[in-house]
GROMACS .gro file of C-alpha atoms in nm:
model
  439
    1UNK     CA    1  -0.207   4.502  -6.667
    2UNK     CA    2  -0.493   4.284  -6.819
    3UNK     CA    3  -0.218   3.981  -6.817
    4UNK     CA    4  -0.081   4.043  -6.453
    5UNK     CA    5  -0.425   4.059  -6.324
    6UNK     CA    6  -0.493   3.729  -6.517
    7UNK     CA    7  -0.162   3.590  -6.381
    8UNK     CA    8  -0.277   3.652  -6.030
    9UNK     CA    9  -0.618   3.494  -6.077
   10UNK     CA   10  -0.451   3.171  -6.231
   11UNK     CA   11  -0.189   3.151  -5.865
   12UNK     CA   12  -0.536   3.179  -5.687
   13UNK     CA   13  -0.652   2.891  -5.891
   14UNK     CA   14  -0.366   2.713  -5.806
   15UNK     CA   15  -0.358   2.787  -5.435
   16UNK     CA   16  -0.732   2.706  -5.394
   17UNK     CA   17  -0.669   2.440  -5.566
   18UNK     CA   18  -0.406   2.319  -5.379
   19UNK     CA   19  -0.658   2.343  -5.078
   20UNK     CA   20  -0.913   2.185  -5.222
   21UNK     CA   21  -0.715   1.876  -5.239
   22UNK     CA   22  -0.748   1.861  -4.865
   23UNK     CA   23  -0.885   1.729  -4.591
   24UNK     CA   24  -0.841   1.879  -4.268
   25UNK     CA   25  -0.887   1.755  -3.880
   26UNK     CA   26  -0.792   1.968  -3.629
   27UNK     CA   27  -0.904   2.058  -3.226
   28UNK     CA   28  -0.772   2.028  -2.890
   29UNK     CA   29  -0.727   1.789  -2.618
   30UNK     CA   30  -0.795   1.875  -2.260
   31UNK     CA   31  -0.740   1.708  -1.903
   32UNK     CA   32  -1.061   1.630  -1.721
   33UNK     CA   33  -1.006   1.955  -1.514
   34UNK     CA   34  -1.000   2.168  -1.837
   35UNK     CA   35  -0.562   2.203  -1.867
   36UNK     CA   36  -0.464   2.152  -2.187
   37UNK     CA   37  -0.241   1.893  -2.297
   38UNK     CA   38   0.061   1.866  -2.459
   39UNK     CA   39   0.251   1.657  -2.602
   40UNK     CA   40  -0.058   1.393  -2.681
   41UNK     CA   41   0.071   1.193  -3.009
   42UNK     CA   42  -0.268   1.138  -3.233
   43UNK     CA   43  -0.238   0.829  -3.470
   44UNK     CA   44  -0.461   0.854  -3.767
   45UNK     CA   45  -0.560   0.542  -3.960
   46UNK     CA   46  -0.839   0.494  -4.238
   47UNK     CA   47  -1.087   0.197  -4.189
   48UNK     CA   48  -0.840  -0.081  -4.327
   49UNK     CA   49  -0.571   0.029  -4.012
   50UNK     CA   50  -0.376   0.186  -4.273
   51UNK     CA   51  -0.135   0.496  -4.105
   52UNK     CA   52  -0.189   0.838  -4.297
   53UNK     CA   53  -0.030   1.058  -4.066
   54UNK     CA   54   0.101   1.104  -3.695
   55UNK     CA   55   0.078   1.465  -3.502
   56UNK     CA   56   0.139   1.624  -3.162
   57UNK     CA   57  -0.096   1.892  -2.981
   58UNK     CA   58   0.119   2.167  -2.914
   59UNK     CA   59   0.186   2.372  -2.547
   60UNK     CA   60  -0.196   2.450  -2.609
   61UNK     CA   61  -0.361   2.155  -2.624
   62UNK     CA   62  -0.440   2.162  -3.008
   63UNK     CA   63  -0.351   1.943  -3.327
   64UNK     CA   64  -0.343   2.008  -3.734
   65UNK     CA   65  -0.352   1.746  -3.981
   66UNK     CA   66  -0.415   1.778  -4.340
   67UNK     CA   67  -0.529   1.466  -4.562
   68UNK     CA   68  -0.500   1.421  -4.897
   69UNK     CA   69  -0.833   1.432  -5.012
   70UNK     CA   70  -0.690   1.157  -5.305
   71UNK     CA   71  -0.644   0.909  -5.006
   72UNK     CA   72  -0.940   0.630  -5.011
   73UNK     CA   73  -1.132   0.605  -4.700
   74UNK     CA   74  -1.427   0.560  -4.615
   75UNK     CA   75  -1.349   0.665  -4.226
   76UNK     CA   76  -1.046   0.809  -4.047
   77UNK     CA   77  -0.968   0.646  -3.736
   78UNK     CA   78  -0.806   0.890  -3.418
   79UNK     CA   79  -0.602   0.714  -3.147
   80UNK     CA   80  -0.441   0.938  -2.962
   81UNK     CA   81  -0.186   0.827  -2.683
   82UNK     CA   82  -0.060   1.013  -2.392
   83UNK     CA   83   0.258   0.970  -2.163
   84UNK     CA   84   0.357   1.200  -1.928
   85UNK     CA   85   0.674   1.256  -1.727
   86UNK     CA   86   0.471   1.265  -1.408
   87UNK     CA   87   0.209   1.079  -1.232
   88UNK     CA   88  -0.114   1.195  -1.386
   89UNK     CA   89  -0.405   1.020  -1.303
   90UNK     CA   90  -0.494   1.263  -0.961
   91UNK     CA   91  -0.685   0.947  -0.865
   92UNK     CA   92  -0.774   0.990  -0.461
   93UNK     CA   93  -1.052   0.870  -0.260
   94UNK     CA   94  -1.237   1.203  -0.295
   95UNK     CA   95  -1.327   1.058  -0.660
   96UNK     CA   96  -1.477   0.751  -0.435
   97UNK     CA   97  -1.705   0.959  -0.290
   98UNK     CA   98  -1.804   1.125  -0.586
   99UNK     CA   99  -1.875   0.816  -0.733
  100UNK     CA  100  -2.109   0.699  -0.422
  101UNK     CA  101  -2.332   0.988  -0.458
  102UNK     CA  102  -2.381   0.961  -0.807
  103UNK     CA  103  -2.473   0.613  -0.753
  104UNK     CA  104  -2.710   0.634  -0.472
  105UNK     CA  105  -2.860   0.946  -0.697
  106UNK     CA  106  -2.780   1.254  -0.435
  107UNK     CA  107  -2.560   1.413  -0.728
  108UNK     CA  108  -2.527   1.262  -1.061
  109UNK     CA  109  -2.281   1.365  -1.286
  110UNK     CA  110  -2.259   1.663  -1.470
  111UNK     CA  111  -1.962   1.616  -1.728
  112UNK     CA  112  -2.001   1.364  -2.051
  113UNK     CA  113  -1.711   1.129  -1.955
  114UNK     CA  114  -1.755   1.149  -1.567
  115UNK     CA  115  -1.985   0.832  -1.637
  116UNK     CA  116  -1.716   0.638  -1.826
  117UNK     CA  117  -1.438   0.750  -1.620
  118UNK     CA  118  -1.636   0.578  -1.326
  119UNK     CA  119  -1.736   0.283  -1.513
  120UNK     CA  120  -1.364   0.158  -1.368
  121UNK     CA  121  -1.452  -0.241  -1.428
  122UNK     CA  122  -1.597  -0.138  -1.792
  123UNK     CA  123  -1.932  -0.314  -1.698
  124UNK     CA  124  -2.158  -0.032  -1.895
  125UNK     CA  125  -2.266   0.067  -1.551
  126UNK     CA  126  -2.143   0.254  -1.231
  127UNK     CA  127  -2.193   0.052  -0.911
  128UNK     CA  128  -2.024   0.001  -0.549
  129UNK     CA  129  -1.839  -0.287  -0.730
  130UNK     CA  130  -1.611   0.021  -0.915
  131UNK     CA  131  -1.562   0.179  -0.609
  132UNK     CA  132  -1.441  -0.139  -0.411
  133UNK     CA  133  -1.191  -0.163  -0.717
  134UNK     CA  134  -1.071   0.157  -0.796
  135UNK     CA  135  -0.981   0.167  -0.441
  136UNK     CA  136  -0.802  -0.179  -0.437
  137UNK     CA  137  -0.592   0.041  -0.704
  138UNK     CA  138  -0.538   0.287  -0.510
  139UNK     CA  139  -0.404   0.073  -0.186
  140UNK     CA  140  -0.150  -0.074  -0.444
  141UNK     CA  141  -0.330  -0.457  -0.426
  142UNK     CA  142  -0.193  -0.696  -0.690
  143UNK     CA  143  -0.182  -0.695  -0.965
  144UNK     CA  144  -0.447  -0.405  -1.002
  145UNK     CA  145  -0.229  -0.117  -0.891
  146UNK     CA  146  -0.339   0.193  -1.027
  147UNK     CA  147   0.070   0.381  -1.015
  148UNK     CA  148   0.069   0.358  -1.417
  149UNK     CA  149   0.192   0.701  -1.605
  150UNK     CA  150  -0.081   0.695  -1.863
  151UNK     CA  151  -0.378   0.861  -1.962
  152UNK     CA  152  -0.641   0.521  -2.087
  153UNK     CA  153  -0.910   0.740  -2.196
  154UNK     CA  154  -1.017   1.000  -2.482
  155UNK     CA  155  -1.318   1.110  -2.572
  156UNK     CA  156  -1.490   1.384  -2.737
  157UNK     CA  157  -1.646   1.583  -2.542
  158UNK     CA  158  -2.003   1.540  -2.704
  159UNK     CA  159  -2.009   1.225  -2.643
  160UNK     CA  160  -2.298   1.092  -2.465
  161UNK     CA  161  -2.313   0.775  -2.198
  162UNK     CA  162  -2.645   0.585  -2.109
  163UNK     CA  163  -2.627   0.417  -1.796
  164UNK     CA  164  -2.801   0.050  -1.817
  165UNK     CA  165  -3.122   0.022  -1.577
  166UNK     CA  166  -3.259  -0.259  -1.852
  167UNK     CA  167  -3.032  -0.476  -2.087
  168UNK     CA  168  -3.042  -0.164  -2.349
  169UNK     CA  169  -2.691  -0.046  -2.362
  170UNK     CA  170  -2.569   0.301  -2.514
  171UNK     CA  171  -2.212   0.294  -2.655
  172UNK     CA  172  -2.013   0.550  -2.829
  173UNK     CA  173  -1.829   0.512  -3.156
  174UNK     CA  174  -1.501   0.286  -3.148
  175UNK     CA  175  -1.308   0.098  -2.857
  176UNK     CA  176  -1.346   0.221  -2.548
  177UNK     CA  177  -1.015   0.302  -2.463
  178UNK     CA  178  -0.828   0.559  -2.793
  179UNK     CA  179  -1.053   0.533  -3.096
  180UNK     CA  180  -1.259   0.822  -3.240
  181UNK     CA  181  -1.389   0.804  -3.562
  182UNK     CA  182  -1.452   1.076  -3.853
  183UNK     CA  183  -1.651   0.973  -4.161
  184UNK     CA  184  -1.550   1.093  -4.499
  185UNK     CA  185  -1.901   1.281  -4.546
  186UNK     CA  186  -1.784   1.525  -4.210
  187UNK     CA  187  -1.513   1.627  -4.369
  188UNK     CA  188  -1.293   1.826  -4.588
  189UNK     CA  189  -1.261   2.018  -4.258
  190UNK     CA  190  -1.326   1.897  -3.914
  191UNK     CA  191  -1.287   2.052  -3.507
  192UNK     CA  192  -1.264   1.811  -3.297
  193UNK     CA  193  -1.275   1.915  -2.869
  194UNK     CA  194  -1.163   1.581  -2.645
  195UNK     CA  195  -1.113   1.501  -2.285
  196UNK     CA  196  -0.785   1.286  -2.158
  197UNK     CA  197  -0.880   1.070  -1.816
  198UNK     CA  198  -0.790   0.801  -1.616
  199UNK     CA  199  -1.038   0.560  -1.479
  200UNK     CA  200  -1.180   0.704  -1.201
  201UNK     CA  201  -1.105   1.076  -1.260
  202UNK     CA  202  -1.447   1.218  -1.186
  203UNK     CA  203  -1.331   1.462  -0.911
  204UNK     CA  204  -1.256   1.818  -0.885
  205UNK     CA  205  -0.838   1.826  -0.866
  206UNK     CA  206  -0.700   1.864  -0.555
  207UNK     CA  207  -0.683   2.291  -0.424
  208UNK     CA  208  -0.326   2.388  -0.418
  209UNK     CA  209  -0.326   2.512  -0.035
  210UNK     CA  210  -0.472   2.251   0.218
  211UNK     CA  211  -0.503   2.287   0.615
  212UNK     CA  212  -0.373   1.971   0.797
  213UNK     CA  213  -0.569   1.725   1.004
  214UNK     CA  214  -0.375   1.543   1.227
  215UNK     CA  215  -0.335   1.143   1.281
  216UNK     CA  216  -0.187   1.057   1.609
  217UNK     CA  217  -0.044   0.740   1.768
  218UNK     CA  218   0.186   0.654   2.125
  219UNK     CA  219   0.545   0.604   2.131
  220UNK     CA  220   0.606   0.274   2.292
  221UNK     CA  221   0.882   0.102   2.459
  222UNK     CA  222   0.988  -0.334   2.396
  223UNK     CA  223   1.058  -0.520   2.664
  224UNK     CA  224   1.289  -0.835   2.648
  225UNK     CA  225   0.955  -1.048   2.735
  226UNK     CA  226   0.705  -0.873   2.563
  227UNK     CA  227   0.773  -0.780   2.180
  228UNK     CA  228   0.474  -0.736   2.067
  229UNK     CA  229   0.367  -0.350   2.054
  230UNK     CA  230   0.006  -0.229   1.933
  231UNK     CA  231  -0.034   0.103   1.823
  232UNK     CA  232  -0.382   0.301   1.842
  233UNK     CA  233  -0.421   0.563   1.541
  234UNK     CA  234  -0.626   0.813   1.653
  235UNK     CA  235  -0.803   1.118   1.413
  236UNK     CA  236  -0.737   1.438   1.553
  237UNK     CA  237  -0.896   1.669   1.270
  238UNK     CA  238  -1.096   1.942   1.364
  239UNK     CA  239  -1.401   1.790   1.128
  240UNK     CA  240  -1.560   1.428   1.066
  241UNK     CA  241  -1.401   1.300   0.788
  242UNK     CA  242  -1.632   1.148   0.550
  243UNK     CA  243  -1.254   0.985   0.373
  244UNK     CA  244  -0.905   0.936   0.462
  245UNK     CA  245  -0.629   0.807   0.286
  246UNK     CA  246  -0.260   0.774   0.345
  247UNK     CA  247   0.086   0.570   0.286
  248UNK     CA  248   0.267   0.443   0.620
  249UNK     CA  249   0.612   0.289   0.646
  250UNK     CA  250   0.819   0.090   0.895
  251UNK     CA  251   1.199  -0.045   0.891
  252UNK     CA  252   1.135  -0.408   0.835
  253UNK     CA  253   1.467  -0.475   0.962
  254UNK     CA  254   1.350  -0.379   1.330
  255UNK     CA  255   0.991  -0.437   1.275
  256UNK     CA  256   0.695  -0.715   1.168
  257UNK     CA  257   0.373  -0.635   1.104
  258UNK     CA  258   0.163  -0.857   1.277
  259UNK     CA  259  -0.190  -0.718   1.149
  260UNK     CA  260  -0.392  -0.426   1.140
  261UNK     CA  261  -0.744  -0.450   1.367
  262UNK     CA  262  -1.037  -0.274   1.453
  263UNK     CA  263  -1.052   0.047   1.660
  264UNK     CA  264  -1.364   0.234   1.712
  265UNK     CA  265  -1.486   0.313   1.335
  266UNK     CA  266  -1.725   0.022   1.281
  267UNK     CA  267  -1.691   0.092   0.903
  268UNK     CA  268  -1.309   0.010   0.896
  269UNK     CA  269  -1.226  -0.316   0.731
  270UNK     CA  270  -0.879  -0.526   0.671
  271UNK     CA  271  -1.044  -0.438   0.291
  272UNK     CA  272  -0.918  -0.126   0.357
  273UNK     CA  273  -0.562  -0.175   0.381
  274UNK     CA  274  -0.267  -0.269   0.112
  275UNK     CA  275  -0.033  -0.496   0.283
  276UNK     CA  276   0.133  -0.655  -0.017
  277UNK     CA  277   0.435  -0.438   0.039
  278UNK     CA  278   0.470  -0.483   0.390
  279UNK     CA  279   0.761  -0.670   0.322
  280UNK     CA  280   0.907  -0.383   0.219
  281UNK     CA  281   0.799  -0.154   0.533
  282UNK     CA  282   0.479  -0.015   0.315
  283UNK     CA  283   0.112   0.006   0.421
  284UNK     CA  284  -0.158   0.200   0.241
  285UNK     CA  285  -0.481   0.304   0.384
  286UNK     CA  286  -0.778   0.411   0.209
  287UNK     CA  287  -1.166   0.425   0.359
  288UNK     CA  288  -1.452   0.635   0.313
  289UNK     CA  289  -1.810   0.702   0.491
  290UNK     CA  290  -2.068   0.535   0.218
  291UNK     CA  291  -2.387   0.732   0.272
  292UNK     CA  292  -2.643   0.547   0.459
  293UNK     CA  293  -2.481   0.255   0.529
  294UNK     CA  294  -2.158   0.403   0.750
  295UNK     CA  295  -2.077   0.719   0.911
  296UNK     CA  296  -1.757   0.969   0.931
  297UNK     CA  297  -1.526   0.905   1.146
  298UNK     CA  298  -1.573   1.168   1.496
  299UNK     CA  299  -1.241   1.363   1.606
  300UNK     CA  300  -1.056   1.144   1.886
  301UNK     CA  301  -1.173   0.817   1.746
  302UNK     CA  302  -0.957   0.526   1.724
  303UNK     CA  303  -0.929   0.451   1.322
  304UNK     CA  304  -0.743   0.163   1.373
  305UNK     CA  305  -0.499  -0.058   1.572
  306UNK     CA  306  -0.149  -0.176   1.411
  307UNK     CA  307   0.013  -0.457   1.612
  308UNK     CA  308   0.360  -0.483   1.538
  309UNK     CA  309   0.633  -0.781   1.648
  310UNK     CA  310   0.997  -0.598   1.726
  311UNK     CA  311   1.263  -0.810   1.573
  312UNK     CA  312   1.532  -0.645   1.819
  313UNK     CA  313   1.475  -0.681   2.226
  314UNK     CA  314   1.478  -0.443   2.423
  315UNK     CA  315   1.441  -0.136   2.189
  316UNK     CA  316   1.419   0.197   2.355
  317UNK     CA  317   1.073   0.401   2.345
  318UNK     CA  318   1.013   0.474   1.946
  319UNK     CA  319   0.770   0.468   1.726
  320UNK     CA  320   0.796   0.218   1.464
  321UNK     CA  321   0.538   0.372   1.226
  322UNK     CA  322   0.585   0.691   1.001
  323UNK     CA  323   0.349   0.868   0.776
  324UNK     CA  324   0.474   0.872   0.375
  325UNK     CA  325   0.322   1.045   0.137
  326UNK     CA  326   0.551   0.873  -0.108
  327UNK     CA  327   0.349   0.514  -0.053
  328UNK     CA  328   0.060   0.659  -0.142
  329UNK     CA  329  -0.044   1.071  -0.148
  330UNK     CA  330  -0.247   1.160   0.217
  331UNK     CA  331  -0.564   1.310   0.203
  332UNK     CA  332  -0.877   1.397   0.458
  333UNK     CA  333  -1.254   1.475   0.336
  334UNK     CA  334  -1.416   1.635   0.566
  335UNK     CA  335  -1.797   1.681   0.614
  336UNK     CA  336  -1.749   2.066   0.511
  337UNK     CA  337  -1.672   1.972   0.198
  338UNK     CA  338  -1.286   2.046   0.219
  339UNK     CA  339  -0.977   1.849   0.177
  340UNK     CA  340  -0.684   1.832   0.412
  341UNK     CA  341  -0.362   1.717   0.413
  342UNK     CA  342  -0.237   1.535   0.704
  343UNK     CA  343   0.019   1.530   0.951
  344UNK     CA  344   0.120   1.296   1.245
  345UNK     CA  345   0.143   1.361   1.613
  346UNK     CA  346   0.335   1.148   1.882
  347UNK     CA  347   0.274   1.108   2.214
  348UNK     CA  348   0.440   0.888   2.500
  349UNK     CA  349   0.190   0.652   2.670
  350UNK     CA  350  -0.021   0.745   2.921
  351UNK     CA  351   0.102   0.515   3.271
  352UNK     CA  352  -0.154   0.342   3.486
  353UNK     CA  353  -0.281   0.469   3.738
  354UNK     CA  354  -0.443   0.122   3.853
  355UNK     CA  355  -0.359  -0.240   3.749
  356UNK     CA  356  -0.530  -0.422   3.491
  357UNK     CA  357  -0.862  -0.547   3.580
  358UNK     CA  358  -0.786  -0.872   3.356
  359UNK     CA  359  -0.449  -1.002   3.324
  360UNK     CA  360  -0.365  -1.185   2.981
  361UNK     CA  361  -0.131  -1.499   3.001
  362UNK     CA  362  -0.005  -1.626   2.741
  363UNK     CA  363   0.243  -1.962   2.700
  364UNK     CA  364   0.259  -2.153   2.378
  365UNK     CA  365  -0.011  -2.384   2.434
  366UNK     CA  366  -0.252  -2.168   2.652
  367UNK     CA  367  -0.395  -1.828   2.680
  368UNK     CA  368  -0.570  -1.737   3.029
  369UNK     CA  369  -0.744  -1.428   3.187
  370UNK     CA  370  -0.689  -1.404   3.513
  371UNK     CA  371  -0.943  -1.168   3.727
  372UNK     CA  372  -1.075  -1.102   4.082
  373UNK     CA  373  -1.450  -1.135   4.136
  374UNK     CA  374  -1.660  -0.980   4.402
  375UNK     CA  375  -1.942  -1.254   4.399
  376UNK     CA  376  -2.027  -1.546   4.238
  377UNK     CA  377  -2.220  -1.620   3.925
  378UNK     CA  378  -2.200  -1.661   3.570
  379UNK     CA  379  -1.875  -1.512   3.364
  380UNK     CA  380  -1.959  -1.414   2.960
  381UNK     CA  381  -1.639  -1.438   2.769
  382UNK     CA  382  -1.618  -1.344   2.382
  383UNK     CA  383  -1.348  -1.418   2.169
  384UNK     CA  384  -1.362  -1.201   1.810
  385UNK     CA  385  -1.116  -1.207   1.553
  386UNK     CA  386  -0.917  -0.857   1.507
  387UNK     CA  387  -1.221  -0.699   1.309
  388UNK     CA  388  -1.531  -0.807   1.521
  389UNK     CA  389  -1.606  -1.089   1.387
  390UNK     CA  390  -1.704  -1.313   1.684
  391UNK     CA  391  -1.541  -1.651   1.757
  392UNK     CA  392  -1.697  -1.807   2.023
  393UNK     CA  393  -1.948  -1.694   2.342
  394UNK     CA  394  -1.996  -1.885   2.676
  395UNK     CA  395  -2.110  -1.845   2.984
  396UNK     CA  396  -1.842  -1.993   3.230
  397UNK     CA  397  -1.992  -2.012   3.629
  398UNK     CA  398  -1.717  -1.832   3.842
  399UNK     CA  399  -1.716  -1.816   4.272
  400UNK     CA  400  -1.578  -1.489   4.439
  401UNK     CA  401  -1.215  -1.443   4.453
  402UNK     CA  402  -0.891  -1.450   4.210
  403UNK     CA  403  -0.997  -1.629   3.885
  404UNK     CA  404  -0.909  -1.799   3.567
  405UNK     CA  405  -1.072  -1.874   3.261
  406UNK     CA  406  -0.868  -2.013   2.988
  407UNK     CA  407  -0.933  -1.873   2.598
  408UNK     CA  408  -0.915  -2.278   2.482
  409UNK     CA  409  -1.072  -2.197   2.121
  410UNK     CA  410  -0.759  -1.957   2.095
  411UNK     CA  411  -0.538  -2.243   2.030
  412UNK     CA  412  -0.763  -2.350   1.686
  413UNK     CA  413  -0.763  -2.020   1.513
  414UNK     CA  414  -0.522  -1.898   1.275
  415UNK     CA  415  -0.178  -1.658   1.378
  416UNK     CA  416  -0.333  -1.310   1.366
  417UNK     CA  417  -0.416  -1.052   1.645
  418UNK     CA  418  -0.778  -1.132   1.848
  419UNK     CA  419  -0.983  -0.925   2.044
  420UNK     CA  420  -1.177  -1.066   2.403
  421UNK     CA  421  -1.417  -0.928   2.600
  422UNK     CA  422  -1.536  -1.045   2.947
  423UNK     CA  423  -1.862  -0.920   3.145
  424UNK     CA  424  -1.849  -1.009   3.533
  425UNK     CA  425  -2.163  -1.104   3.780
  426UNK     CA  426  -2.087  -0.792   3.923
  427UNK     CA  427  -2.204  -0.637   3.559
  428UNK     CA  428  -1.860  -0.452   3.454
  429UNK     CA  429  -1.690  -0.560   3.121
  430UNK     CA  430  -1.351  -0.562   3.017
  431UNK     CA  431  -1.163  -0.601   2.713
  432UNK     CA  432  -0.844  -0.629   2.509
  433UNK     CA  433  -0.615  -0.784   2.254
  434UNK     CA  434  -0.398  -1.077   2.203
  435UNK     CA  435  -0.177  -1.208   1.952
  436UNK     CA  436  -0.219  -1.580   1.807
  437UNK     CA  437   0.138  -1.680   1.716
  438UNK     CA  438   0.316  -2.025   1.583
  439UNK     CA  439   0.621  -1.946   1.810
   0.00000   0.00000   0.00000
């Protein structure tokens, strides 16, 4: 008995032994909305980039790795690399907003890596210049698209990030991108807790069930003489959207894009628009209300104009533009705080009911409005490019009767669609578009 119980206590002294030779790391990775993730292949290297061993976090989330403790290091070095088989980064322009009210201080970040995942042009700070980028990613613009399969970030989730209001920066341990450190003296057993992001990720994921808001635009009919078609897209949500985002397409075979242009959102911008893949039939659209400096855009306003060229005369009454979530994933924030989906509306054009006021002309070497006038006096004409941007503004003296006024400075400006504007001696303005083409 006296031997058996000794033979037991020398297999303990083995065992423990055994242990005691190692060094353990273990923990789990999460997503920066708290899923675990799988499948995450964690490199670990000691100081001199020497690999010890290579593991995988299980359906769970969580890793085990044992080191020799005989191994010499002075510090064990975790990169940890993640590819999924879907598109993961759930970047949308709800994490745009987010990041312009942590900047202008109305609500800061709660979360550790929020601040890095903002820091999108890895300046040490967060500013509007990250926003204007990570939503040049998101329209697609080369060659910073943001459609990679990849998470680029890790990091624990103590981890602590100073922003910079002096030249005093705060860093954390290791590259920026995959490389936590463990010194020797934390081990022979270590937890470790991470977060997985993508630049940008500082939002709240998407809710599974969304109510639509609806973007609307005419169906119009080409005529043999008059190819060019413009197309008002009009928000029809129920709420102001504070941001909007979606993918539109177009058979390049029947149509050209001409350009997009201004409608009534004074915040709307040609920044705000991917058009490198028009070639292909693919627009993207992304905008949002920056607090204090724009507002949302009202239900019934015109977002935009898209001025199209038909390739094909005489095409019947269709609408050459289509809403696809597969260009880029659609999306409305609305001022309560929810997020739509969206869906698109046709409708056929409304007829006149009188004739134009001002008729547009156009050969290839001269533009003219043509007008009647109830009494003399002085004619303001305005020629803007298609965002607002004025051109030219001059007073031209007019007499009663059928007029003309010819746009001259037209003829030195680039192809591209224009906007005019005209205010009578009577008082009443008028306006419209016109398209600058080589042809």
């Amino acid at each position: 008995m006296f031997q058996r119980v000794l033979f037991v206590i020398f297999l303990c002294g083995i065992a423990n032994g055994a242990l005691a030779q190692k060094n353990v790391l273990s923990g789990q990775v999460q997503d920066a909305h708290g899923a675990p993730l799988s499948g995450v292949t964690i490199q670990i290297f000691t100081e001199t980039q020497l690999l010890l061993q290579t593991v995988n976090t299980d359906t769970l989330g969580c890793f085990y790795a044992e080191i020799n403790e005989k191994t010499p290091f002075k510090t064990l070095q975790l990169q940890p690399k993640y590819q999924p088989a879907v598109l993961a980064n759930h970047i949308n322009t709800l994490d745009m907003i987010r990041m312009g009210r942590h900047i202008l201080g109305i609500s800061p970040f709660e979360k550790n890596y929020q601040t890095l995942a903002a820091d999108v042009n890895e300046s040490q700070t967060v500013t509007t210049a990250d926003v204007m980028q990570l939503r040049n990613w998101l329209l697609g613009k080369k060659p910073d698209s943001l459609h990679r399969r990849m998470y680029e970030h890790f990091a624990p989730n103590t981890w602590q990030f100073t922003e910079a209001t002096t030249t005093n920066f705060t860093h954390h341990d290791g590259d920026k991108r995959a490389i936590i450190q463990v010194k020797r003296a934390e081990l022979p057993r270590h937890d470790l807790a991470w977060v997985g992001f993508t630049s940008g990720d500082v939002a709240p994921a998407a809710p599974v069930q969304r109510s639509a808001a609806v973007l609307e635009w005419p169906v119009l009919a080409v005529e043999k003489n008059t190819p060019i078609v413009t197309l008002p897209v009009v928000y029809r949500g129920e709420q102001p959207a504070m941001g909007l985002q979606c993918g539109l397409s177009f058979d390049p075979a029947v149509w050209e894009l001409v350009a997009p242009s201004l409608g009534e959102v004074a915040g709307v911008t040609e920044a705000h628009f991917g058009v490198d893949q028009q070639q292909a039939g693919k627009i993207t659209f992304c905008w949002l209300a920056f607090e204090g400096e724009t507002f949302p855009v009202q239900p019934g306003e015109i977002l935009f104009y898209l001025t199209f060229r038909a390739r094909q005369p005489d095409l019947p009454k269709i609408s050459p533009l289509q809403l696809d979530a597969t260009v880029l994933p659609d999306g409305v924030w609305g001022t309560d705080q929810k997020e739509y989906t969206i869906s698109h509306a046709t409708k056929p054009p409304e007829p006149p009911t009188t004739p134009a006021p001002v008729t547009v002309l156009q050969l290839p070497t001269r533009t003219t409005l043509t007008f009647h006038c109830d009494r003399a006096g002085k004619a303001r004409v305005v020629l803007s490019n298609g965002w607002g941007h004025q051109i030219s503004m001059r007073d031209v003296p007019v007499q009663a009767g059928s007029r003309e006024i010819a746009l001259d400075e037209l003829q030195q400006q680039a192809p591209g669609v224009y906007s005019w504007w005209i205010k009578l001696p009577n008082g009443k303005m008028h306006s419209g578009r016109v398209v600058r083409s080589d042809e």
